Coordinates of C-alpha atoms and ligand atoms in Angstrom, one line a residue:
M54 CA -200.9 191.6 39.5
T55 CA -203.1 192.5 36.5
T56 CA -206.7 193.0 36.7
R57 CA -208.4 190.5 34.6
K58 CA -211.7 191.7 32.8
V59 CA -214.4 189.1 33.0
T60 CA -217.9 189.2 31.0
L61 CA -220.7 188.6 33.9
I62 CA -224.0 187.4 32.1
N63 CA -226.9 187.4 34.3
G64 CA -229.3 184.8 32.7
D65 CA -233.0 184.2 33.0
G66 CA -234.7 182.9 36.6
I67 CA -232.3 182.7 39.2
G68 CA -229.8 183.9 37.2
P69 CA -229.2 187.2 38.2
E70 CA -229.6 186.1 41.8
V71 CA -226.6 184.2 41.9
V72 CA -224.7 186.0 39.8
E73 CA -224.9 189.6 42.4
A74 CA -224.1 186.7 45.2
T75 CA -221.2 185.7 43.3
R76 CA -219.8 188.9 42.4
R77 CA -220.1 190.1 46.2
V78 CA -218.6 187.7 47.6
L79 CA -215.7 188.0 44.5
E80 CA -215.8 191.3 44.8
A81 CA -215.1 190.4 49.2
L82 CA -211.9 188.1 47.9
K83 CA -210.2 191.1 46.6
A84 CA -209.8 189.5 43.4
P85 CA -208.0 191.1 41.1
L86 CA -211.4 190.7 38.6
E87 CA -213.0 193.1 36.7
F88 CA -216.2 192.9 35.8
E89 CA -217.9 193.7 32.5
H90 CA -221.9 193.6 32.4
H91 CA -223.4 191.9 28.8
D92 CA -227.1 190.3 28.4
A93 CA -228.2 186.8 26.8
G94 CA -231.4 185.3 27.5
A95 CA -234.6 184.8 27.1
E96 CA -235.5 188.0 29.0
V97 CA -233.5 190.3 27.1
S98 CA -234.4 189.2 23.4
N99 CA -237.4 191.2 23.2
K100 CA -234.9 194.1 24.0
Y101 CA -231.9 192.9 21.3
G102 CA -234.7 190.6 18.8
T103 CA -232.0 187.8 19.7
N104 CA -231.5 185.9 23.0
L105 CA -227.2 186.4 22.2
P106 CA -226.6 190.0 21.1
N107 CA -223.3 190.1 19.1
T108 CA -221.6 192.2 22.1
T109 CA -222.1 189.8 24.6
V110 CA -220.3 187.4 22.7
E111 CA -217.7 189.4 21.4
S112 CA -217.0 190.8 24.8
V113 CA -216.2 187.4 26.2
M114 CA -213.6 186.8 22.9
R115 CA -212.2 190.0 23.9
N116 CA -211.5 189.3 27.6
T117 CA -211.0 185.4 26.7
V118 CA -213.7 184.9 30.1
G119 CA -217.0 184.6 31.1
L120 CA -218.8 184.3 34.5
K121 CA -223.0 183.1 33.5
G122 CA -226.0 183.0 35.0
P123 CA -228.3 180.1 33.2
T124 CA -230.7 180.8 30.4
A125 CA -234.3 179.6 29.9
T126 CA -234.7 177.7 26.8
G127 CA -238.9 176.9 25.4
I128 CA -240.0 174.2 25.1
G129 CA -240.9 173.3 21.0
V130 CA -240.4 175.6 18.5
G131 CA -238.8 179.0 19.2
Q132 CA -234.6 180.2 18.9
Q133 CA -231.8 178.4 19.6
S134 CA -230.7 178.2 23.2
A135 CA -228.7 180.6 24.1
N136 CA -226.4 178.6 26.0
V137 CA -226.3 176.5 22.5
G138 CA -225.3 179.5 20.6
L139 CA -222.7 180.7 23.1
R140 CA -221.0 177.2 23.1
K141 CA -221.3 177.2 19.3
R142 CA -219.7 180.5 18.4
L143 CA -216.5 180.5 20.8
D144 CA -216.8 176.9 19.8
L145 CA -216.7 176.5 23.5
Y146 CA -215.8 172.7 22.6
A147 CA -215.3 171.2 26.6
S148 CA -218.1 171.2 29.4
L149 CA -216.2 170.3 32.7
R150 CA -218.2 168.9 35.5
P151 CA -216.7 168.2 38.5
V152 CA -218.7 166.1 40.9
R153 CA -218.2 166.1 44.3
S154 CA -219.4 165.0 48.0
V155 CA -219.5 168.6 49.6
P156 CA -219.0 167.9 53.6
G157 CA -222.0 169.0 55.3
V158 CA -224.0 168.4 52.7
K159 CA -226.4 165.7 53.0
S160 CA -226.5 163.4 50.5
R161 CA -226.6 159.6 49.9
Y162 CA -223.2 159.3 49.7
E163 CA -219.9 160.8 51.5
D164 CA -217.1 160.0 48.9
V165 CA -218.2 160.7 45.5
D166 CA -215.1 162.8 43.6
L167 CA -215.7 161.7 39.9
V168 CA -215.5 164.8 36.6
V169 CA -217.8 164.7 33.8
V170 CA -216.8 165.8 30.4
R171 CA -219.3 166.5 27.7
E172 CA -218.6 167.1 24.2
N173 CA -220.4 171.0 23.8
T174 CA -220.6 171.5 20.0
E175 CA -222.4 168.0 17.9
D176 CA -224.7 165.2 18.7
L177 CA -228.5 166.0 18.5
Y178 CA -227.7 169.6 19.9
A179 CA -226.6 170.1 16.5
G180 CA -230.7 171.0 16.3
I181 CA -230.7 169.5 12.7
E182 CA -234.2 168.7 13.0
H183 CA -237.2 168.3 10.0
I184 CA -240.5 167.1 9.3
V185 CA -240.5 164.3 6.8
V186 CA -244.3 164.3 6.2
P187 CA -246.8 165.1 8.9
G188 CA -246.5 162.6 11.9
V189 CA -243.0 162.1 11.5
V190 CA -239.5 164.2 12.1
E191 CA -236.8 163.5 11.8
S192 CA -233.4 164.6 14.2
L193 CA -230.2 164.5 13.1
K194 CA -226.8 163.6 15.7
I195 CA -224.1 164.6 14.2
I196 CA -220.6 163.0 15.7
T197 CA -217.1 163.9 14.1
E198 CA -214.3 162.2 14.6
K199 CA -212.4 165.8 15.1
A200 CA -215.0 166.8 18.0
S201 CA -214.7 163.2 19.1
T202 CA -211.3 163.0 19.1
R203 CA -210.7 166.8 20.7
I204 CA -212.8 166.0 23.5
C205 CA -211.2 162.6 24.6
R206 CA -207.6 164.1 24.3
F207 CA -209.5 166.7 26.3
A208 CA -210.7 164.4 29.0
F209 CA -207.2 162.4 29.2
E210 CA -205.2 165.4 29.5
Y211 CA -207.4 166.8 32.3
A212 CA -207.1 163.1 33.5
T213 CA -203.1 163.3 33.4
Q214 CA -202.8 167.0 34.8
H215 CA -205.4 166.3 37.9
K216 CA -203.7 163.0 38.5
R217 CA -206.9 161.0 37.8
K218 CA -206.7 157.4 37.5
K219 CA -209.0 156.2 35.0
V220 CA -211.0 157.5 32.0
S221 CA -214.1 155.8 30.7
A222 CA -216.3 156.4 27.7
V223 CA -219.8 156.4 27.8
H224 CA -221.5 155.4 24.7
K225 CA -224.6 153.7 23.6
A226 CA -222.5 152.0 20.6
N227 CA -224.5 148.6 20.7
I228 CA -227.4 150.6 18.9
M229 CA -225.7 153.4 17.6
K230 CA -223.2 151.4 15.7
L231 CA -222.0 153.7 13.2
S232 CA -222.1 157.0 15.5
D233 CA -221.1 156.3 18.8
G234 CA -219.0 153.9 17.0
L235 CA -216.8 156.8 15.7
F236 CA -216.5 157.9 19.1
L237 CA -215.4 155.4 20.6
D238 CA -212.8 154.3 17.9
C239 CA -211.5 158.1 18.7
F240 CA -211.4 157.0 22.1
R241 CA -209.2 154.2 21.9
K242 CA -207.0 156.1 19.7
V243 CA -206.4 159.1 22.0
A244 CA -206.5 156.0 25.0
R245 CA -203.2 154.4 23.7
E246 CA -201.4 157.8 23.4
F247 CA -201.7 158.0 27.4
P248 CA -200.5 154.6 28.6
D249 CA -200.7 155.6 32.4
L250 CA -204.0 156.0 32.5
Q251 CA -206.9 152.9 33.0
S252 CA -209.2 153.7 30.1
E253 CA -212.7 151.5 29.9
E254 CA -215.7 151.5 28.3
V255 CA -219.1 151.4 29.8
I256 CA -222.8 151.5 27.8
V257 CA -224.6 154.8 29.1
D258 CA -227.9 152.9 30.8
N259 CA -225.7 150.9 32.2
L260 CA -223.8 153.6 33.5
C261 CA -226.5 155.2 35.5
M262 CA -227.3 152.3 37.1
Q263 CA -223.6 151.6 38.4
L264 CA -223.3 155.5 39.1
V265 CA -226.4 155.0 41.8
K266 CA -225.0 152.0 43.4
N267 CA -221.4 152.1 43.0
P268 CA -220.6 156.1 42.4
E269 CA -217.1 155.1 43.8
K270 CA -216.1 153.1 40.8
Y271 CA -216.1 156.2 38.7
D272 CA -213.5 158.9 37.9
V273 CA -213.1 161.3 34.7
L274 CA -216.2 160.0 32.5
V275 CA -216.0 161.4 29.2
M276 CA -219.1 161.5 26.7
E277 CA -221.2 162.9 23.9
N278 CA -223.3 165.9 24.1
L279 CA -226.8 164.6 25.1
Y280 CA -225.4 161.6 27.6
G281 CA -223.7 164.5 29.4
D282 CA -226.4 166.1 29.4
I283 CA -228.6 163.9 31.3
V284 CA -225.8 162.2 33.5
S285 CA -224.6 165.4 35.0
D286 CA -227.9 166.2 36.6
L287 CA -227.6 162.5 37.7
C288 CA -224.3 162.9 39.1
A289 CA -225.6 166.1 40.3
G290 CA -228.4 164.4 43.0
L291 CA -225.4 161.9 44.2
V292 CA -223.8 165.0 46.2
G293 CA -227.2 166.9 47.3
G294 CA -228.7 168.4 43.8
L295 CA -228.2 170.9 41.4
G296 CA -227.3 174.0 43.6
V297 CA -223.8 172.5 44.7
V298 CA -222.2 171.2 41.3
P299 CA -220.0 173.9 39.4
G300 CA -219.3 174.0 35.4
A301 CA -216.7 175.0 32.8
N302 CA -217.3 175.3 29.6
I303 CA -213.5 175.5 27.9
G304 CA -212.4 176.6 23.5
T305 CA -209.0 177.1 23.1
G306 CA -209.1 180.6 23.3
C307 CA -212.1 181.3 26.1
A308 CA -213.8 179.9 28.8
V309 CA -216.9 180.3 30.0
F310 CA -218.0 179.2 33.7
E311 CA -222.2 178.2 34.8
A312 CA -223.1 175.9 37.4
V313 CA -225.2 173.0 35.7
H314 CA -228.8 174.0 37.1
G315 CA -231.0 175.9 35.2
T316 CA -232.8 179.4 35.5
A317 CA -234.8 177.4 38.2
P318 CA -238.2 179.0 37.3
D319 CA -240.0 177.1 40.6
I320 CA -238.1 179.6 42.7
A321 CA -236.9 182.8 40.5
G322 CA -237.6 185.8 42.6
K323 CA -238.1 184.5 45.9
G324 CA -234.5 185.0 46.7
I325 CA -234.2 181.6 48.1
A326 CA -231.6 180.6 45.6
N327 CA -228.6 178.4 46.3
P328 CA -225.3 180.1 44.6
T329 CA -223.2 177.8 45.8
A330 CA -223.0 176.1 42.4
L331 CA -221.8 179.6 40.6
L332 CA -219.5 180.2 43.4
M333 CA -217.8 176.8 43.0
S334 CA -217.8 178.1 38.9
S335 CA -216.2 180.9 40.0
V336 CA -213.0 178.7 41.9
M337 CA -213.1 176.5 38.3
M338 CA -212.4 180.1 36.8
L339 CA -209.6 181.4 39.7
D340 CA -207.5 178.3 38.6
W341 CA -208.1 179.0 35.3
L342 CA -207.0 182.4 35.2
Q343 CA -204.0 181.2 37.1
L344 CA -205.1 183.4 40.6
P345 CA -205.1 179.6 42.4
D346 CA -204.5 181.5 45.9
Y347 CA -207.8 183.5 45.2
A348 CA -209.5 180.1 44.7
R349 CA -207.9 178.0 48.0
R350 CA -209.3 181.2 49.4
L351 CA -213.0 181.2 48.1
E352 CA -213.4 176.9 48.6
R353 CA -211.9 177.2 51.9
A354 CA -215.2 179.7 53.1
L355 CA -217.0 177.6 50.9
L356 CA -216.3 174.4 52.8
K357 CA -216.6 176.0 56.0
V358 CA -219.8 177.9 55.8
H359 CA -221.4 174.2 54.3
A360 CA -219.1 172.0 57.1
E361 CA -220.5 174.4 59.8
G362 CA -224.1 173.9 58.7
K363 CA -225.7 177.5 60.0
A364 CA -226.7 178.9 57.0
R365 CA -228.0 176.6 54.3
T366 CA -230.4 177.2 51.8
S367 CA -233.7 175.4 51.3
D368 CA -232.4 173.1 48.3
L369 CA -229.7 172.0 51.1
G370 CA -232.9 171.6 53.8
G371 CA -232.2 174.6 55.2
T372 CA -234.4 178.0 55.5
A373 CA -231.0 180.8 54.8
T374 CA -231.6 183.2 52.1
T375 CA -229.1 183.5 49.3
A376 CA -228.1 186.8 50.8
E377 CA -227.6 185.2 53.8
F378 CA -226.0 182.7 52.8
T379 CA -224.0 185.4 50.7
K380 CA -222.8 186.4 54.3
A381 CA -221.7 184.1 55.8
V382 CA -219.8 183.3 52.5
I383 CA -217.9 187.2 53.2
D384 CA -218.0 185.9 56.7
A385 CA -215.5 183.4 56.7
F386 CA -213.0 184.6 54.4
G387 CA -211.5 186.3 58.4
Ligands
LIG420 P1 -233.3 173.5 36.8 O1 -231.8 173.3 36.8 O2 -233.4 175.1 36.5 O3 -234.1 173.1 38.3 C1 -234.6 171.8 38.1 C2 -234.9 171.6 40.0 O4 -233.2 172.4 40.5 C3 -236.3 173.0 40.3 O5 -236.6 171.7 41.0 C4 -234.6 173.5 40.9 O6 -235.5 174.7 41.8 C5 -233.4 173.4 41.6 N1 -232.3 174.1 41.4 C6 -231.2 174.0 40.0 N2 -231.1 175.2 40.5 C7 -230.9 175.3 41.7 C8 -230.0 176.7 43.0 N3 -229.0 176.6 42.6 N4 -231.0 176.6 44.7 C9 -231.7 175.8 44.1 N5 -232.7 175.0 44.1 C10 -232.1 174.4 42.4 O7 -233.8 172.7 35.4 P2 -235.2 172.9 34.3 O8 -236.5 173.4 35.5 O9 -235.1 171.3 34.0 O10 -235.1 173.6 33.6 C11 -235.3 175.1 33.8 C12 -235.0 176.1 32.4 O11 -233.3 176.2 32.6 C13 -234.8 175.9 31.4 O12 -235.3 176.7 30.3 C14 -233.9 175.1 30.7 O13 -233.7 174.9 29.3 C15 -232.9 176.0 31.6 N6 -231.3 175.3 31.5 C16 -230.6 176.2 31.3 C17 -229.3 176.2 31.8 C18 -227.9 176.8 31.2 O14 -228.0 178.0 30.9 N7 -227.0 176.5 31.7 C19 -229.0 174.3 32.4 C20 -230.2 173.4 31.9 C21 -231.2 174.1 32.1

């Protein structure tokens, strides 16, 4: 079997801890992967004069696949986020976040199984802001027909391939009539190409309330960048928190797999971060690399550890360290 090279990016905060845990598990899995280590994030920006060195971007382009820890972005003035930069430069236009209840992980619901598809390249994340006059700031929300059509088509194709039944467009077109109106027009056009799938439209504030009341009503949700950022964290809360929700940023030529969570500065360096989300992102990566047997073996081991509840990190109410949880997953390979 050919060995695939993967660009491994530690990131900031708990990034190096969850990346190291994941690397150890993938090595124990004996997946045919070779890791190429590269830097990104706030902690390396003094060394390179940027939080996203060209060598890192070029490595992902060459290998076509990356596995990444979270990177920190300061609030207020400063450099563009390394994440936004990476997604833009590699045109990783689709953020895919499957949100599923994990048996054994305590949460308010038991049967959540939905997918958030977030547009990753435009919207208010274009970062085009300026001071009009002191005390007045303008921030531009960019929505294009091209990007909206592309993300809606991605959502419907994903739904078809994964035997999902319904795609819901999340919007605020009642207020942002032109921008979200364009997004909805694109959604409707694409929906007509997929007559076997149900489609519906839901206003983002109503969606948030419905998700908390009846998350089982939803299947695949597609939305612009900012709504996707916020709704993803809400959805993580439905299944036990950010420690267990994986993600992928997918483009036409390459993909970068990373958890939904950030650098968790409150617990960084303590050795207690939950690596489940990045491990589940690795399951998605193994599937993307067409290594389904390795993906299922890793998934089974993770689910077994959570179902047995013997090793549980503190975010899920346990006392296990990152290293203890990692060992439990490796031991579960049998
Ligand atoms: P966060 O996701 O880092 O943390 C929110 C809460 O969840 C914290 O209490 C944290 O301890 C907990 N948490 C997150 N992941 C966990 C894990 N694996 N195990 C246990 N507990 C976990 O969100 P926050 O505080 O809003 O952001 C911190 C930094 O991360 C910011 O600089 C932000 O820009 C960055 N960020 C980076 C992302 C990325 O690189 N993909 C995504 C989201 C935020």
